[in-house]
Coordinates of C-alpha atoms in Angstrom, one line a residue:
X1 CA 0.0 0.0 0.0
X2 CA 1.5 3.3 -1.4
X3 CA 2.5 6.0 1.9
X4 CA -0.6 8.9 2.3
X5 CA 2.2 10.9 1.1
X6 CA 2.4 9.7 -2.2
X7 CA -0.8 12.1 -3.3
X8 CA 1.8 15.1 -3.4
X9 CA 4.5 13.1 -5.8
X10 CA 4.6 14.1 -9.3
X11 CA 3.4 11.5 -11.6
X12 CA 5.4 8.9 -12.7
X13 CA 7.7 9.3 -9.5
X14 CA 8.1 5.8 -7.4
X15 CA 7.3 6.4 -3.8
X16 CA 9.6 3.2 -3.4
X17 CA 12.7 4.6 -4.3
X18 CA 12.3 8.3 -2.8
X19 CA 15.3 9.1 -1.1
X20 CA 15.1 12.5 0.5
X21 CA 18.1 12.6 2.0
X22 CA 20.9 11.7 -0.8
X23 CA 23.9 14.2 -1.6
X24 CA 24.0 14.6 2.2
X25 CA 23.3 17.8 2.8
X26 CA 21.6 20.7 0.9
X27 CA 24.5 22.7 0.2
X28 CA 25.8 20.1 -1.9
X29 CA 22.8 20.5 -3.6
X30 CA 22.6 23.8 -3.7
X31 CA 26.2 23.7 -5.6
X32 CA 25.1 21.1 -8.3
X33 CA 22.8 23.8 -9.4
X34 CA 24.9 26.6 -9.1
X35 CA 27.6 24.7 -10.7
X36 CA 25.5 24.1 -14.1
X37 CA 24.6 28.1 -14.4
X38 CA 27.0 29.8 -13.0
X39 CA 26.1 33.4 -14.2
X40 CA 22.7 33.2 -13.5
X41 CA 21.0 35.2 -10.4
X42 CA 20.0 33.3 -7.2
X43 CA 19.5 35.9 -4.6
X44 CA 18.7 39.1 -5.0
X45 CA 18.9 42.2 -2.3
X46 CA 17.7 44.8 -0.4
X47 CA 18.3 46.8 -3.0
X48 CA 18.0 45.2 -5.9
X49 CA 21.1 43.8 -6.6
X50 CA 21.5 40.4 -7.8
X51 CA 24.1 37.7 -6.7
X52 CA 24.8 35.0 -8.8
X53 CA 25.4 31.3 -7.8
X54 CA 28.9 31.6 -9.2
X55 CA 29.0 34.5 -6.5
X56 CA 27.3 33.3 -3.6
X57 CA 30.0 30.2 -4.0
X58 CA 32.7 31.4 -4.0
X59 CA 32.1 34.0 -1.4
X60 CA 30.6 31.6 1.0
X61 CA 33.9 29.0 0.7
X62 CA 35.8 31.5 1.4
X63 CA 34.1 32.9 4.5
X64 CA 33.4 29.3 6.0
X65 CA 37.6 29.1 5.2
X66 CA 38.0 32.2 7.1
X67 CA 35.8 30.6 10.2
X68 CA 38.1 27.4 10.3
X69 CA 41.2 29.8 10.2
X70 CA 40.2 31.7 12.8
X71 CA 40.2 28.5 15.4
X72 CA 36.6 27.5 14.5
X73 CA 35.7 23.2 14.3
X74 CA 33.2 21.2 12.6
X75 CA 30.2 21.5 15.6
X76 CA 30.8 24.6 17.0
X77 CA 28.0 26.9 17.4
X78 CA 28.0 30.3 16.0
X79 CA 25.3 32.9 16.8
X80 CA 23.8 34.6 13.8
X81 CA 22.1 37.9 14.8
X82 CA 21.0 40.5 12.1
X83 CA 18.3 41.6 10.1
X84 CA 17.7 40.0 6.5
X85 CA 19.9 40.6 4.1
X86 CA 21.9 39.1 1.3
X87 CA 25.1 39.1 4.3
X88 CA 23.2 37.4 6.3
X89 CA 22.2 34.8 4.2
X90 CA 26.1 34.4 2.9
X91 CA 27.2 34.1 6.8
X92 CA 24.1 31.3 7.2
X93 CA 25.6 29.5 4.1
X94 CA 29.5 29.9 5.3
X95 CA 28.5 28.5 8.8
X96 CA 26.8 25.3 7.4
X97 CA 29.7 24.8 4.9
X98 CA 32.4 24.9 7.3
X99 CA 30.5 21.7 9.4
X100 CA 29.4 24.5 11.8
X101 CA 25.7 25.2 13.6
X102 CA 24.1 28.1 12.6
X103 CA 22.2 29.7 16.1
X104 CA 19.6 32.1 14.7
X105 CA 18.7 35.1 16.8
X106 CA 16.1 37.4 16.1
X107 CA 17.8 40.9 16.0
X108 CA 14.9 42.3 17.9
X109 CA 15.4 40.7 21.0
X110 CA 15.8 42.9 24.2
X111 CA 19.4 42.4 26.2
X112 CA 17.9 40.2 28.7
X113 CA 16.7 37.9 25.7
X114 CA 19.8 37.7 24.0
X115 CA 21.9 36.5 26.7
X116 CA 19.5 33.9 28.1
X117 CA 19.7 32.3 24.5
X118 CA 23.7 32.4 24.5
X119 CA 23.5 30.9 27.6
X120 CA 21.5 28.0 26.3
X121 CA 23.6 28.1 23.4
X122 CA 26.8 28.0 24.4
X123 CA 28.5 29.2 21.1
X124 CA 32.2 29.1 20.1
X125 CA 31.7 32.7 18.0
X126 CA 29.0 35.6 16.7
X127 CA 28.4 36.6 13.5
X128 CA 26.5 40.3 14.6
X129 CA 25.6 43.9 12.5
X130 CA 25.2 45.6 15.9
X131 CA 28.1 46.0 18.0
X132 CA 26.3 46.4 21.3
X133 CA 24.6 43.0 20.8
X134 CA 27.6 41.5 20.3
X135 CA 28.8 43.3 23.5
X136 CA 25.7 41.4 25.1
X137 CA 26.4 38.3 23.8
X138 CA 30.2 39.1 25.4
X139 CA 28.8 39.8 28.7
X140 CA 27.5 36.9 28.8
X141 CA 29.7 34.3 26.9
X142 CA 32.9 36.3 28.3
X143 CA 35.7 37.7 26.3
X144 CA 37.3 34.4 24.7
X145 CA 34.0 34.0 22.7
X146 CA 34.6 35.5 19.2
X147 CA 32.4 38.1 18.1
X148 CA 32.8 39.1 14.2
X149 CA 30.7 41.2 11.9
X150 CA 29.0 39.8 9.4
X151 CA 31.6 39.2 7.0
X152 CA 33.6 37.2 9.8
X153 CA 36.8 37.2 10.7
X154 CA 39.2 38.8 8.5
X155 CA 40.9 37.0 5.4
X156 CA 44.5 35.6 6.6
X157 CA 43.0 35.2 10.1
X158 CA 44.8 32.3 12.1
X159 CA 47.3 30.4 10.4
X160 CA 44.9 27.4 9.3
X161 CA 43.9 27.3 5.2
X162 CA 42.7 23.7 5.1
X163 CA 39.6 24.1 6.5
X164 CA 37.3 21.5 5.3
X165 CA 34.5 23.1 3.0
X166 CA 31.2 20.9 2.9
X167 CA 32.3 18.1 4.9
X168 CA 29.5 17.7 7.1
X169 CA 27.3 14.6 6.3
X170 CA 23.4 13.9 6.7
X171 CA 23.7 12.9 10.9
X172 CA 25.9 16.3 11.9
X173 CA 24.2 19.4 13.3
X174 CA 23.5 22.2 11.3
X175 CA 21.1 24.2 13.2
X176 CA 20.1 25.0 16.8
X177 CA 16.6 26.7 17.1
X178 CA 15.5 27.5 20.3
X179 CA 11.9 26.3 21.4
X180 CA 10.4 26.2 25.2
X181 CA 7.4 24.8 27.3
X182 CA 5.4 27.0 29.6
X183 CA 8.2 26.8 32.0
X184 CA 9.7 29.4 29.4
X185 CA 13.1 28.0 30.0
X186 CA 14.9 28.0 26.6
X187 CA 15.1 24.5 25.0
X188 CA 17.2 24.0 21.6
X189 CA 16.2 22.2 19.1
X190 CA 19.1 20.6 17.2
X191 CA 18.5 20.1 13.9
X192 CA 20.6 18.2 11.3
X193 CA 21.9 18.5 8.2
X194 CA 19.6 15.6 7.1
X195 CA 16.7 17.1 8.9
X196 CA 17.1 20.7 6.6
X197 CA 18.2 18.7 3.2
X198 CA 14.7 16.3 3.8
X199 CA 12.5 18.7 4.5
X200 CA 13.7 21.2 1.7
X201 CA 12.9 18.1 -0.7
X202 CA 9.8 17.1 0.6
X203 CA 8.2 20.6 0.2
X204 CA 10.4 20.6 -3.5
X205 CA 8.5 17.9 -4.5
X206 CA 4.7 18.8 -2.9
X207 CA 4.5 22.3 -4.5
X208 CA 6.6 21.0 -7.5
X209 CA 9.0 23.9 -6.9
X210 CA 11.7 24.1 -9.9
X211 CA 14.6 26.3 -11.0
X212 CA 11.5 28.8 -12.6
X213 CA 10.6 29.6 -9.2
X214 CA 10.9 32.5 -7.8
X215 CA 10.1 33.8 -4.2
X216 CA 9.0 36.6 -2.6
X217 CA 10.4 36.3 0.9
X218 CA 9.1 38.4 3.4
X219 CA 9.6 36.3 6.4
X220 CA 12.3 36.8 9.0
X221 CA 15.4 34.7 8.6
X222 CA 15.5 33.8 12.5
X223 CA 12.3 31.4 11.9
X224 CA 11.8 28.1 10.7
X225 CA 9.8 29.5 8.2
X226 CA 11.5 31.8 6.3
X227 CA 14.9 30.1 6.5
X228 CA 14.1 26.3 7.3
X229 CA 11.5 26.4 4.2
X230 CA 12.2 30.0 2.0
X231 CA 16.0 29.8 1.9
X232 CA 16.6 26.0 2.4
X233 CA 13.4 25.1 -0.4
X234 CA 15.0 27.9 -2.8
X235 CA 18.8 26.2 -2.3
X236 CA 17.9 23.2 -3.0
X237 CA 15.5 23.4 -5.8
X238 CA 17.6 25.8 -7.4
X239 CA 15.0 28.6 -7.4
X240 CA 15.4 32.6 -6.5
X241 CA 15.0 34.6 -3.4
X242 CA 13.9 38.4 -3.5
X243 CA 14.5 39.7 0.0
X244 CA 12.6 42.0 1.7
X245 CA 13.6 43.9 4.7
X246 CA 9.8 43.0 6.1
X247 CA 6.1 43.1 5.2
X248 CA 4.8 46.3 3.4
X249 CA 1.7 45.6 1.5
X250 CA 2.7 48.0 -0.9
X251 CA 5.5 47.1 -1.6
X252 CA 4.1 43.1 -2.2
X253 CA 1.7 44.4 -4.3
X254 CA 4.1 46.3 -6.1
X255 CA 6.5 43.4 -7.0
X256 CA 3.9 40.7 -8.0
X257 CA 2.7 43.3 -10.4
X258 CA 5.8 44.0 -11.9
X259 CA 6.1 40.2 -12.8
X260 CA 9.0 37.5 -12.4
X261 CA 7.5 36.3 -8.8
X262 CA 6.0 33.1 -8.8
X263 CA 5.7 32.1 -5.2
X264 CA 4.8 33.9 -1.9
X265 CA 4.9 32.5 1.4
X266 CA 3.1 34.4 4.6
X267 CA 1.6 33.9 7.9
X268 CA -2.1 34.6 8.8
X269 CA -1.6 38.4 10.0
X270 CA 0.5 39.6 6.8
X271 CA -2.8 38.3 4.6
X272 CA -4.9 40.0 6.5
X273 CA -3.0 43.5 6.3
X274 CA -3.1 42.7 2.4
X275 CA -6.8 42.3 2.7
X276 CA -7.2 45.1 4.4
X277 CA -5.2 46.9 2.2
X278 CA -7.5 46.4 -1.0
X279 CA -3.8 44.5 -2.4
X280 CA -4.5 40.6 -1.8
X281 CA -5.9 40.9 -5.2
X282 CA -2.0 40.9 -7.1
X283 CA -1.5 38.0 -5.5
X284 CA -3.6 36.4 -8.2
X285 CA -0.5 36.8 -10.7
X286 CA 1.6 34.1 -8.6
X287 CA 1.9 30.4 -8.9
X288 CA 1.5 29.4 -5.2
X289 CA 0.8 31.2 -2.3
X290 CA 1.7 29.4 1.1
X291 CA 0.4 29.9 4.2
X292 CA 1.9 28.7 7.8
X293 CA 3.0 29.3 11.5
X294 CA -0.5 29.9 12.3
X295 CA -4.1 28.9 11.6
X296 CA -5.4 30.5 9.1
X297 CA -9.3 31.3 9.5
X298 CA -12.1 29.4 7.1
X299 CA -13.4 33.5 6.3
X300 CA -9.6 34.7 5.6
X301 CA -9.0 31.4 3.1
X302 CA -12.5 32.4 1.6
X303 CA -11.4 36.1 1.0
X304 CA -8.5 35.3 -0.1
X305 CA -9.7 32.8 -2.8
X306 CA -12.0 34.9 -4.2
X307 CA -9.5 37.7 -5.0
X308 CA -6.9 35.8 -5.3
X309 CA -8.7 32.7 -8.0
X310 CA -6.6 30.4 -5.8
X311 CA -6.8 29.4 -2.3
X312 CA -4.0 29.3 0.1
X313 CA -2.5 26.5 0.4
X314 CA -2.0 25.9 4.3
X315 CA 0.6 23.6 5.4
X316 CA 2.1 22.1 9.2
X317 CA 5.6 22.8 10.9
X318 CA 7.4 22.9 13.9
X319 CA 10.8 23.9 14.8
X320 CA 11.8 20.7 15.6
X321 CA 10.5 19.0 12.3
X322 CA 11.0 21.7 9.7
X323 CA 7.7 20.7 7.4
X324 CA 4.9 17.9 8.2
X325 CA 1.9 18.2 6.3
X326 CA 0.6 20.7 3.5
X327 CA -2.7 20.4 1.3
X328 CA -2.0 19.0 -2.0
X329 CA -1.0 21.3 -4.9
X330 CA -3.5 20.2 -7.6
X331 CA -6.0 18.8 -5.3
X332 CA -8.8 20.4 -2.9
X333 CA -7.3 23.2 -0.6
X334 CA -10.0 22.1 2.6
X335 CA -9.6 25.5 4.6
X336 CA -9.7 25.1 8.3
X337 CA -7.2 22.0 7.1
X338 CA -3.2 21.6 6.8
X339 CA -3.7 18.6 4.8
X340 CA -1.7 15.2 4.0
X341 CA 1.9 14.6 5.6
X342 CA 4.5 15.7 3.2
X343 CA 6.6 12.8 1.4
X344 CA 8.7 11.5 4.2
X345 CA 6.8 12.0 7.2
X346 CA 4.8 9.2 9.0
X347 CA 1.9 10.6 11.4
X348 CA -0.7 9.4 13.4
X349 CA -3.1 10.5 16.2
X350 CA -2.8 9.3 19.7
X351 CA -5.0 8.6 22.3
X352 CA -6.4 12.2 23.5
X353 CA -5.4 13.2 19.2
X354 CA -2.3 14.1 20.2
X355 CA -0.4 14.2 16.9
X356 CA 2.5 12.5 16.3
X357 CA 5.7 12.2 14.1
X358 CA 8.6 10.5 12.5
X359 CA 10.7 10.5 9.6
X360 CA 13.8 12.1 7.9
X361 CA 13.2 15.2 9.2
X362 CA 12.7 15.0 12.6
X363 CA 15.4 15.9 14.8
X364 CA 17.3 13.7 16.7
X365 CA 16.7 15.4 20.3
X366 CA 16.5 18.4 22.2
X367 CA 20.6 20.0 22.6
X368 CA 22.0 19.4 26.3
X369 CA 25.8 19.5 27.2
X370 CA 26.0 15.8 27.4
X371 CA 24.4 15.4 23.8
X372 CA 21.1 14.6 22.0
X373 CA 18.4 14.4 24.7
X374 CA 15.1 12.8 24.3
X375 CA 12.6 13.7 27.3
X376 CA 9.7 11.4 27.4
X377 CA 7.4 14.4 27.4
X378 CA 9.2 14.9 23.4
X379 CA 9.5 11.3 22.4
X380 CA 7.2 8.4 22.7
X381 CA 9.0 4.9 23.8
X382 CA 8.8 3.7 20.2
X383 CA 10.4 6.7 18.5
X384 CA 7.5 9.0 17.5
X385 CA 8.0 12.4 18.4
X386 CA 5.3 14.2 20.6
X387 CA 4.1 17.5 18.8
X388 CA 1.7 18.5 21.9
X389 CA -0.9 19.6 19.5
X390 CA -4.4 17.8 18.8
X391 CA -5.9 16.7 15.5
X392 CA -8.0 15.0 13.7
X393 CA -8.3 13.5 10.6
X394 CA -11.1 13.9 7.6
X395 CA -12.6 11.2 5.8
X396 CA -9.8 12.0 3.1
X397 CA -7.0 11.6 5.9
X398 CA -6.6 15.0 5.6
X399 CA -5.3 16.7 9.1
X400 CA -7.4 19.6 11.0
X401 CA -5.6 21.0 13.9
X402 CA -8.2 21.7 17.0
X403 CA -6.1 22.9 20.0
X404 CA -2.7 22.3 21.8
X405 CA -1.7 20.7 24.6
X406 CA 0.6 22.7 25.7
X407 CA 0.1 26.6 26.7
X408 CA 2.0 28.2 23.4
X409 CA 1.0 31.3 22.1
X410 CA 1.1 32.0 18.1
X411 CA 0.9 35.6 17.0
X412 CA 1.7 36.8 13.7
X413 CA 3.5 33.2 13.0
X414 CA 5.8 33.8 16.5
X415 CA 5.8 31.7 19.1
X416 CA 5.0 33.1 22.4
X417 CA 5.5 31.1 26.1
X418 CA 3.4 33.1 28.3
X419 CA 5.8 32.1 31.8
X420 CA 8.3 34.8 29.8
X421 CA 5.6 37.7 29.7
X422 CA 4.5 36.5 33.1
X423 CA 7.7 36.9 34.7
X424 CA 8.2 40.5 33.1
X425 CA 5.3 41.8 34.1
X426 CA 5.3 40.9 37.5
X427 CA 8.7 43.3 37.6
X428 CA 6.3 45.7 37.4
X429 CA 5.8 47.8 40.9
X430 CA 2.1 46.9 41.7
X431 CA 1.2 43.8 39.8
X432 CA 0.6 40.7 42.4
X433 CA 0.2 38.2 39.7
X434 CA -0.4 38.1 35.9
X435 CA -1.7 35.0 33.2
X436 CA -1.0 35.7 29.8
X437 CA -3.3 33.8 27.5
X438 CA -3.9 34.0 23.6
X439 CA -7.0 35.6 22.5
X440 CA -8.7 34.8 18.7
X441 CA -7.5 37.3 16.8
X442 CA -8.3 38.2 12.6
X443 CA -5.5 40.3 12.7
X444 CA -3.1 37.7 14.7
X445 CA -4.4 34.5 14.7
X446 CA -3.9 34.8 18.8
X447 CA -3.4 37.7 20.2
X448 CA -1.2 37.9 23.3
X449 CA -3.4 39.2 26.3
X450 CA -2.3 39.5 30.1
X451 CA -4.7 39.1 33.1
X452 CA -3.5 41.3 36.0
X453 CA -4.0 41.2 39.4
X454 CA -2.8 44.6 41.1
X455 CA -2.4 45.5 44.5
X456 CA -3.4 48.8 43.5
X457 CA -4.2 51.6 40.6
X458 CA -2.2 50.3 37.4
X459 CA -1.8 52.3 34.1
X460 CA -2.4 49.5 31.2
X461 CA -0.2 51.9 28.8
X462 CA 2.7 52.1 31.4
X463 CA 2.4 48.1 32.1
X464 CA 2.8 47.6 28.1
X465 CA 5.6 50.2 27.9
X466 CA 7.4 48.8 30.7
X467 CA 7.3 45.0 28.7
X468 CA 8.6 46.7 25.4
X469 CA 11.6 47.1 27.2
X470 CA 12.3 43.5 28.5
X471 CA 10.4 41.5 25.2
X472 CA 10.2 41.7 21.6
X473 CA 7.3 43.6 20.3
X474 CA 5.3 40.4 19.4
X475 CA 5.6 39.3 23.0
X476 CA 4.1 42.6 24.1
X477 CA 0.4 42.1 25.8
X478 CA -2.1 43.5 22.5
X479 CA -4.7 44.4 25.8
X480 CA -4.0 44.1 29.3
X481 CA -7.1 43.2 32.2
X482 CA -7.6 43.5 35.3
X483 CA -9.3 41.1 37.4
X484 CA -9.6 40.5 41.7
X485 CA -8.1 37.0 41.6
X486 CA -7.2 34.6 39.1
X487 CA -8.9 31.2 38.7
X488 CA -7.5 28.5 40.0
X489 CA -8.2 24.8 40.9
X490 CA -8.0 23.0 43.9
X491 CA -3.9 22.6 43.6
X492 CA -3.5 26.3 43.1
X493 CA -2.6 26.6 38.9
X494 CA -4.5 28.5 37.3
X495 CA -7.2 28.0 34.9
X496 CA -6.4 29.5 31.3
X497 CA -9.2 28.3 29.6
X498 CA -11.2 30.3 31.9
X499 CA -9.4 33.6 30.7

């Protein structure tokens, strides 16, 4: 009997002899194609300039050279932390190249942040475009770490030139993404180079995304979704990437109308904003619009389709798995659905319809100092990994998401652990206690809301100000309530599905 994944093969194409994970790692790939055209644009930037795979190449040996030179080895971690740009995408490449782990940090984060990620982290260097980050990340790390711009280290830097270049194989890390439970404690998940190089294929294959391709990339390069699916799918099917510093509707509008862009790929909120905006309707001139990171409402898919002449199609990730499921390509689009699991993935509901995981792209374990770990709350005895979201399944196997199991917030495609808001705004002189819950939101998908309990008179503008300082803006309470006393049951936690 053929896998549920084979629906999103291409025809002719034998389940049977799939194999997601040959040439080791997506690099490699990425160089076969760049090898047969060399002259021809793969990346283009801020502002407007095109680099070519010949280009991106040779500078990214180089740098991931450099990185050896200056001391670096195969598994050390270096912290990435800068907004999108073509630099930042070369320093991504040079780190994987050089058998190193790429440690993504949104640039946004507040000093506090920052450090209790490189703490977690424990990288061997910093790849930074603001020198008083890196000074955090010194502080924290202390003043062996080695903290470059992004460019790296300079050329001649150490006395090392034999640095291995693309050495790393299928098993080795590549990239260590930091997740956490309601405890709000940082917990990294340690993805491979197998894990990326699967996942890119799987979603290759699914939206039958070719060298013609090309994307407009909007998403931040910090997330699993715009650099676990936007750059990695792009690498390895040998597509193009037009980068945006962010989402402007204008400016989406303006570059699907001027033609070349095939693809778009966007989280609930940004099509929303473009609905809003009267410009969802030049999305029409694309070949596949994606959406992801959070559920997208039955209303917003109906909108969209009728402006757009194409639904979007919705699809499943995590950090720890890169892609799981997506809605077929050619077949129905169910909204409210996030369709069949991609080629690869094996998935099944458990008792409760908790949904659960395995294949190529699932990562091995959670990172710890003594290696790998695999907690039992993670990892069923039997090897399935433990999502901590419930489903169900259609009559058509297709998958509907209906809740989580564990307390995460998603707003705006980020993740949000409400412990973390919690413990900032209790800093705050007169708040007793605070539960932060997610709200239904059309804008957000959830919208992060805190219940307050005061001991006296409390400005709800001053209590959001006063977060903005200690959390990134999507962290930051949308409304703030008061209330006498929280629910709680009989052991003392608190209710949240009373607020």
């Amino acid at each position: 009997m053929a896998p549920a994944w084979s629906e999103h093969l291409p025809a002719g194409l034998d389940a049977s002899s799939l194999d997601l994970t040959a040439g080791q790692n997506l690099i490699a790939v990425a160089a076969s194609h760049w090898r047969r055209e060399p002259a021809r644009p793969v990346l283009q930037d801020l502002d407007g300039t095109w680099i070519s795979g010949e280009q991106l190449a040779g500078e990214t040996s180089e740098h991931a050279r450099r990185l050896g030179a200056a001391g670096l080895i195969p598994g050390d971690r270096v912290v990435l932390c800068a907004g999108t740009s073509a630099a930042l995408v070369g320093a991504y490449l040079a780190v994987l190249r050089a058998g190193l782990v790429a440690v993504p940090v949104n640039p946004s984060y507040t000093r506090p942040e920052v450090q209790r990620l490189v703490a977690a982290a424990r990288p061997a260097a910093a790849l930074v475009e603001d020198d008083e980050v890196g000074n955090w990340i010194t502080e924290t790390a202390g003043p062996d770490l080695k903290v470059w711009g992004l460019g790296g280290p300079v050329s001649g830097a150490g006395s090392r030139t034999d640095h291995p270049v693309d050495a790393a194989g299928g098993p080795d890390p590549a990239l260590l993404l930091f997740t956490s439970g309601t405890t709000g404690t940082p917990k990294g998940a340690l993805l491979s180079h197998g894990n990326l190089l699967s996942s890119a294929r799987a979603v290759g294959l699914a939206w039958r995304w070719t060298e013609d391709d090309r994307l407009l990339l909007v998403l931040p390069l910090f997330h699993m979704h715009g650099l676990g699916v936007g750059i990695n799918g792009s690498l390895v099917s040998g597509g193009q990437v037009v980068l945006r510093p962010g989402f402007d509707a204008s400016d989406v509008a303006d570059r699907c109308r001027s033609g070349g862009v095939s693809m778009f790929f966007g989280v609930p909120a940004i099509y929303q904003r473009l609905l809003a905006a009267g410009r969802a309707e030049r999305l029409s001139e694309l070949r596949l619009i994606v959406s992801g990171s959070a559920p997208l409402a039955v209303a917003q898919s109906d909108a969209l389709a009728d402006v757009c002449g194409q639904r979007p199609l919705e699809r499943y990730g995590m950090t720890e798995t890169v892609m799981l499921t997506s809605n077929p390509l050619a077949g129905p689009r169910k909204p409210g659905r996030v369709g069949l699991p991609l080629p690869g993935v094996e998935l099944r509901l458990a008792a409760g319809g908790e949904v659960q995981v395995r294949g190529p792209n699932v990562l091995a374990g959670y990172d710890s100092p003594d290696g790998p770990s695999r907690p039992e709350d993670a990892f069923t005895r039997d090897g399935w990994f433990r999502t901590g979201d419930l489903g169900e399944l259609d009559d058509d196997g297709h998958l509907g998401l209906v809740g989580r199991s564990k307390e995460l917030i998603i707003t705006g495609g980020f993740n949000v652990y409400p412990r973390e808001v919690e413990e900032a705004l209790a800093e705050f002189p007169g708040v007793r206690e605070a539960a932060v819950v997610g709200r239904p939101s059309p804008d957000w998908g959830e919208a992060v809301t805190a219940v307050v309990v005061t001991d006296g008179p409390v400005d709800p503008a001053d209590l959001r100000n006063f977060a903005a300082q200690r959390l990134a803006p999507y962290k930051v309470p949308k409304a703030v309530e008061f209330v006498d006393q929280l629910p709680r049951n009989s052991l003392g936690k608190v209710l949240r599905h009373e607020l």
